Amino acid sequence: MTHPTAPTHPTLAFVGGGNMATAILGGLVRSGTPGANLIVLDPNADQRARLERDFGVRTLAAADATLAEADAVVWAVKPQSFAEAAAPCAAHVGGALHLSVMAGIRSDAIAQATGSDRVVRSMPNTPALIGQGISGLYARPAVTAAERAQVEALLAPTGDVVWVEREVDLDAVTALSGSGPAYVFYFIEAMVAAAERMGLNAAQGKQLALATFGGATELARRSDETPATLRERVTSKGGTTYAALTTLDAREVKASFVDAMLAAQARARELGDEFGR
């Protein structure tokens, strides 16, 4: 009698055990990756204890030869801490695939610091923490199609992915979706403030605003029509929506919003110049 072969799981090492690493780890464990195949390097003892308790992963307080077991390494430290974190790891991770979820650190710097040219950069966003994020991805030429698929599987629990062919395009992804949740929260804040000005309470304003954003986004997702067409369907000339949008246009809100994202893109490029070389 033959028995089916048990699925094999790669060994993954995470350098940094913060929120984004936790989101990925949680998804991997829920989808069947054994905790023994997951290694987390983090100097914080409380963080290590929490990850061991929640996910059954192996943890390290400092880099050692255990990292050499990793088929892939996920870099999830603050950009300004990367050089310091990478130095003691380099001797052990040169043969691994590397995935960065750090903002600003360019792939050249990661390849140089790790000794591996197989580097994928990811720009995730905070809804990844509830499995509804989206990540922009860039792969260096040395990364194979199979390794791209491995990265997609690794990030699947956090939400969707979009590949870009030029690394510089990650600055635009950063401006659009990386920073994007803050723009949504900004508009929700404004809607709640308006609700209170109009006589509703904050709880009512929040409920109405959240349901409106959620419903409108889902409608746009399901529709084949453009956002402009959907907007026009809600806007009757001389009506309430028309009054609101005319006010926004008079104050050039759309143009200002575009300018704001261009400013975010420029700042992402500056951070890359500062930390990514």
Short mmCIF file of C-alpha atoms in Angstrom, two decimals:
data_model
loop_
_atom_site.label_atom_id
_atom_site.label_comp_id
_atom_site.label_asym_id
_atom_site.label_seq_id
_atom_site.Cartn_x
_atom_site.Cartn_y
_atom_site.Cartn_z
CA MET A 1 0.00 0.00 0.00
CA THR A 2 1.38 3.41 -0.95
CA HIS A 3 0.94 6.46 1.19
CA PRO A 4 0.68 10.00 -0.18
CA THR A 5 3.81 12.03 0.28
CA ALA A 6 3.45 14.69 2.95
CA PRO A 7 3.70 18.23 1.59
CA THR A 8 7.09 19.80 1.98
CA HIS A 9 7.44 23.35 3.24
CA PRO A 10 10.44 25.61 2.75
CA THR A 11 12.26 26.95 5.77
CA LEU A 12 11.77 30.68 6.08
CA ALA A 13 13.70 33.13 8.24
CA PHE A 14 12.32 36.52 9.25
CA VAL A 15 14.68 39.28 10.31
CA GLY A 16 12.40 41.41 12.44
CA GLY A 17 9.23 40.18 14.13
CA GLY A 18 6.99 43.26 14.04
CA ASN A 19 3.51 43.81 12.63
CA MET A 20 4.16 42.98 8.98
CA ALA A 21 6.20 39.89 9.84
CA THR A 22 3.45 38.81 12.24
CA ALA A 23 0.81 39.21 9.51
CA ILE A 24 2.79 36.98 7.15
CA LEU A 25 3.67 34.45 9.85
CA GLY A 26 0.07 34.15 10.94
CA GLY A 27 -1.08 33.49 7.41
CA LEU A 28 1.62 30.90 6.80
CA VAL A 29 0.78 29.00 9.97
CA ARG A 30 -2.95 29.10 9.23
CA SER A 31 -2.28 27.73 5.74
CA GLY A 32 -0.30 24.78 7.10
CA THR A 33 3.34 25.80 7.35
CA PRO A 34 4.80 24.12 10.47
CA GLY A 35 6.16 26.50 13.07
CA ALA A 36 9.40 24.51 13.03
CA ASN A 37 9.97 25.72 9.47
CA LEU A 38 9.77 29.37 10.54
CA ILE A 39 12.68 31.18 12.18
CA VAL A 40 12.36 34.71 13.54
CA LEU A 41 15.35 36.83 14.49
CA ASP A 42 14.37 39.64 16.84
CA PRO A 43 16.35 41.14 19.74
CA ASN A 44 13.20 41.87 21.77
CA ALA A 45 12.60 39.06 24.28
CA ASP A 46 8.90 39.86 24.73
CA GLN A 47 8.35 39.80 20.98
CA ARG A 48 10.13 36.46 20.65
CA ALA A 49 8.06 34.96 23.48
CA ARG A 50 4.82 36.17 21.87
CA LEU A 51 5.72 34.71 18.47
CA GLU A 52 6.74 31.40 20.01
CA ARG A 53 3.48 31.25 21.94
CA ASP A 54 1.20 32.33 19.10
CA PHE A 55 2.76 30.50 16.18
CA GLY A 56 5.16 27.89 17.55
CA VAL A 57 8.04 29.37 15.56
CA ARG A 58 11.72 29.12 16.39
CA THR A 59 13.30 32.41 17.45
CA LEU A 60 16.78 33.85 17.69
CA ALA A 61 18.02 36.77 19.75
CA ALA A 62 21.04 37.19 17.48
CA ALA A 63 22.18 35.90 14.11
CA ASP A 64 23.83 32.49 14.05
CA ALA A 65 24.27 29.48 11.75
CA THR A 66 20.59 28.56 12.18
CA LEU A 67 19.86 31.14 9.48
CA ALA A 68 21.72 28.99 6.95
CA GLU A 69 18.75 26.59 7.03
CA ALA A 70 16.53 29.20 5.39
CA ASP A 71 15.47 28.79 1.77
CA ALA A 72 14.17 32.36 1.90
CA VAL A 73 14.78 35.33 4.18
CA VAL A 74 12.14 38.01 4.81
CA TRP A 75 13.57 41.38 5.80
CA ALA A 76 11.09 43.19 8.06
CA VAL A 77 13.19 45.67 10.04
CA LYS A 78 13.01 49.46 9.95
CA PRO A 79 14.95 50.82 6.94
CA GLN A 80 17.38 52.72 9.15
CA SER A 81 18.18 49.47 11.00
CA PHE A 82 18.85 47.36 7.89
CA ALA A 83 22.63 47.77 7.62
CA GLU A 84 23.13 46.96 11.30
CA ALA A 85 20.77 43.97 11.12
CA ALA A 86 22.23 42.58 7.90
CA ALA A 87 25.90 42.61 8.90
CA PRO A 88 25.79 39.62 11.29
CA CYS A 89 23.40 37.70 9.01
CA ALA A 90 25.42 37.96 5.80
CA ALA A 91 27.68 34.99 6.51
CA HIS A 92 24.67 32.66 6.74
CA VAL A 93 22.18 33.81 4.08
CA GLY A 94 24.08 34.14 0.82
CA GLY A 95 22.36 31.13 -0.71
CA ALA A 96 18.80 32.20 0.09
CA LEU A 97 16.07 34.03 -1.78
CA HIS A 98 15.47 37.41 -0.14
CA LEU A 99 12.15 39.23 0.22
CA SER A 100 12.16 42.76 1.59
CA VAL A 101 9.07 44.41 3.06
CA MET A 102 11.14 47.46 4.05
CA ALA A 103 10.43 50.86 2.56
CA GLY A 104 13.28 52.64 0.81
CA ILE A 105 16.01 50.00 0.83
CA ARG A 106 16.85 49.32 -2.80
CA SER A 107 17.59 45.86 -4.12
CA ASP A 108 21.22 46.71 -4.94
CA ALA A 109 21.81 47.44 -1.26
CA ILE A 110 20.10 44.20 -0.20
CA ALA A 111 22.09 42.14 -2.71
CA GLN A 112 25.34 43.72 -1.57
CA ALA A 113 24.57 43.28 2.13
CA THR A 114 23.43 39.65 1.87
CA GLY A 115 25.64 38.25 -0.88
CA SER A 116 22.59 37.07 -2.82
CA ASP A 117 21.37 38.55 -6.10
CA ARG A 118 18.02 36.77 -5.72
CA VAL A 119 16.10 39.69 -4.22
CA VAL A 120 12.43 40.64 -4.38
CA ARG A 121 11.28 43.97 -2.99
CA SER A 122 7.73 44.34 -1.70
CA MET A 123 5.79 47.47 -0.83
CA PRO A 124 2.86 46.28 1.32
CA ASN A 125 0.27 48.34 3.15
CA THR A 126 -1.33 48.08 6.58
CA PRO A 127 -4.57 46.27 5.56
CA ALA A 128 -2.21 43.31 5.12
CA LEU A 129 -2.63 42.91 8.88
CA ILE A 130 -6.21 41.72 8.27
CA GLY A 131 -5.51 39.91 4.99
CA GLN A 132 -6.90 42.71 2.80
CA GLY A 133 -3.74 44.49 1.76
CA ILE A 134 -2.01 44.85 -1.57
CA SER A 135 1.72 44.67 -2.21
CA GLY A 136 3.72 46.01 -5.13
CA LEU A 137 6.53 43.62 -6.05
CA TYR A 138 9.79 43.99 -7.99
CA ALA A 139 12.15 41.09 -8.71
CA ARG A 140 15.77 41.35 -9.76
CA PRO A 141 16.65 39.44 -12.95
CA ALA A 142 18.26 36.58 -10.99
CA VAL A 143 14.89 35.65 -9.44
CA THR A 144 13.28 32.72 -11.26
CA ALA A 145 9.62 32.30 -12.18
CA ALA A 146 9.34 29.58 -9.53
CA GLU A 147 10.75 31.97 -6.92
CA ARG A 148 8.28 34.66 -7.97
CA ALA A 149 5.52 32.11 -7.39
CA GLN A 150 7.05 31.29 -4.00
CA VAL A 151 6.94 34.97 -3.03
CA GLU A 152 3.31 35.24 -4.16
CA ALA A 153 2.41 32.21 -2.03
CA LEU A 154 4.27 33.68 0.94
CA LEU A 155 2.37 36.97 0.68
CA ALA A 156 -1.01 35.46 -0.26
CA PRO A 157 -2.33 35.60 3.33
CA THR A 158 -1.81 39.37 3.37
CA GLY A 159 -3.91 40.15 0.26
CA ASP A 160 -3.25 40.84 -3.43
CA VAL A 161 0.03 41.50 -5.25
CA VAL A 162 0.98 43.59 -8.30
CA TRP A 163 4.34 43.09 -10.07
CA VAL A 164 6.20 46.05 -11.55
CA GLU A 165 9.01 45.68 -14.08
CA ARG A 166 11.06 48.69 -12.96
CA GLU A 167 12.26 49.10 -9.39
CA VAL A 168 11.69 52.86 -9.57
CA ASP A 169 7.96 52.14 -9.96
CA LEU A 170 7.87 50.99 -6.34
CA ASP A 171 8.09 54.69 -5.40
CA ALA A 172 4.76 55.19 -7.17
CA VAL A 173 3.31 52.10 -5.46
CA THR A 174 4.48 53.54 -2.13
CA ALA A 175 2.70 56.82 -2.87
CA LEU A 176 -0.50 55.18 -4.11
CA SER A 177 -1.17 52.10 -1.98
CA GLY A 178 1.62 52.06 0.60
CA SER A 179 0.55 55.44 1.98
CA GLY A 180 -2.98 55.04 0.62
CA PRO A 181 -4.72 53.80 3.78
CA ALA A 182 -3.81 57.11 5.45
CA TYR A 183 -5.61 59.00 2.67
CA VAL A 184 -8.74 56.92 3.24
CA PHE A 185 -8.58 57.48 6.99
CA TYR A 186 -8.08 61.22 6.30
CA PHE A 187 -11.30 61.38 4.28
CA ILE A 188 -13.17 59.33 6.87
CA GLU A 189 -12.03 61.81 9.52
CA ALA A 190 -13.40 64.65 7.38
CA MET A 191 -16.73 62.88 6.88
CA VAL A 192 -17.09 62.27 10.62
CA ALA A 193 -16.26 65.93 11.32
CA ALA A 194 -18.87 66.99 8.76
CA ALA A 195 -21.43 64.65 10.32
CA GLU A 196 -20.98 66.36 13.68
CA ARG A 197 -21.25 69.81 12.06
CA MET A 198 -24.56 68.68 10.55
CA GLY A 199 -25.99 67.49 13.87
CA LEU A 200 -25.17 63.77 13.95
CA ASN A 201 -22.93 62.29 16.61
CA ALA A 202 -19.44 60.92 15.96
CA ALA A 203 -20.54 57.28 16.22
CA GLN A 204 -23.24 57.80 13.62
CA GLY A 205 -20.84 59.68 11.37
CA LYS A 206 -18.24 56.92 11.61
CA GLN A 207 -20.77 54.19 10.88
CA LEU A 208 -22.10 56.03 7.85
CA ALA A 209 -18.64 56.92 6.53
CA LEU A 210 -17.19 53.43 6.93
CA ALA A 211 -20.18 51.76 5.30
CA THR A 212 -20.06 54.26 2.44
CA PHE A 213 -16.35 53.73 1.76
CA GLY A 214 -16.67 49.96 2.05
CA GLY A 215 -19.75 49.74 -0.13
CA ALA A 216 -18.51 52.14 -2.80
CA THR A 217 -15.18 50.33 -3.03
CA GLU A 218 -16.87 46.96 -3.41
CA LEU A 219 -19.25 48.36 -6.04
CA ALA A 220 -16.29 49.72 -8.01
CA ARG A 221 -14.50 46.38 -7.66
CA ARG A 222 -17.45 44.44 -9.05
CA SER A 223 -18.37 46.89 -11.80
CA ASP A 224 -16.95 46.96 -15.33
CA GLU A 225 -17.59 50.68 -15.46
CA THR A 226 -14.92 53.28 -14.72
CA PRO A 227 -14.90 55.18 -11.42
CA ALA A 228 -15.76 58.32 -13.41
CA THR A 229 -18.88 56.67 -14.84
CA LEU A 230 -19.93 55.40 -11.42
CA ARG A 231 -19.48 58.90 -10.04
CA GLU A 232 -21.56 60.41 -12.82
CA ARG A 233 -24.39 57.95 -12.08
CA VAL A 234 -24.65 59.36 -8.55
CA THR A 235 -24.44 62.99 -9.68
CA SER A 236 -27.62 64.68 -10.92
CA LYS A 237 -27.10 68.24 -12.11
CA GLY A 238 -28.47 70.59 -9.50
CA GLY A 239 -28.69 67.84 -6.88
CA THR A 240 -26.95 67.32 -3.55
CA THR A 241 -23.99 65.36 -4.93
CA TYR A 242 -23.52 67.96 -7.63
CA ALA A 243 -23.39 70.68 -4.96
CA ALA A 244 -20.71 68.76 -3.07
CA LEU A 245 -18.56 67.91 -6.08
CA THR A 246 -18.81 71.43 -7.49
CA THR A 247 -17.43 72.72 -4.20
CA LEU A 248 -14.57 70.21 -4.33
CA ASP A 249 -13.76 71.13 -7.93
CA ALA A 250 -13.83 74.85 -7.14
CA ARG A 251 -11.22 74.21 -4.46
CA GLU A 252 -9.18 71.97 -6.79
CA VAL A 253 -9.32 69.04 -4.38
CA LYS A 254 -8.69 66.43 -7.09
CA ALA A 255 -5.63 68.29 -8.39
CA SER A 256 -4.36 68.79 -4.85
CA PHE A 257 -4.83 65.09 -4.13
CA VAL A 258 -2.80 64.18 -7.23
CA ASP A 259 -0.10 66.65 -6.12
CA ALA A 260 -0.10 65.04 -2.68
CA MET A 261 0.64 61.60 -4.12
CA LEU A 262 3.37 63.02 -6.35
CA ALA A 263 4.91 64.51 -3.18
CA ALA A 264 4.75 61.08 -1.53
CA GLN A 265 6.45 59.54 -4.58
CA ALA A 266 9.22 62.14 -4.43
CA ARG A 267 9.71 61.49 -0.72
CA ALA A 268 9.91 57.73 -1.35
CA ARG A 269 12.68 58.42 -3.85
CA GLU A 270 14.50 60.62 -1.30
CA LEU A 271 14.27 57.88 1.34
CA GLY A 272 15.70 55.42 -1.17
CA ASP A 273 18.61 57.78 -1.75
CA GLU A 274 19.11 58.13 2.00
CA PHE A 275 18.78 54.51 3.14
CA GLY A 276 18.96 52.42 0.00
CA ARG A 277 22.60 52.72 -1.05
#
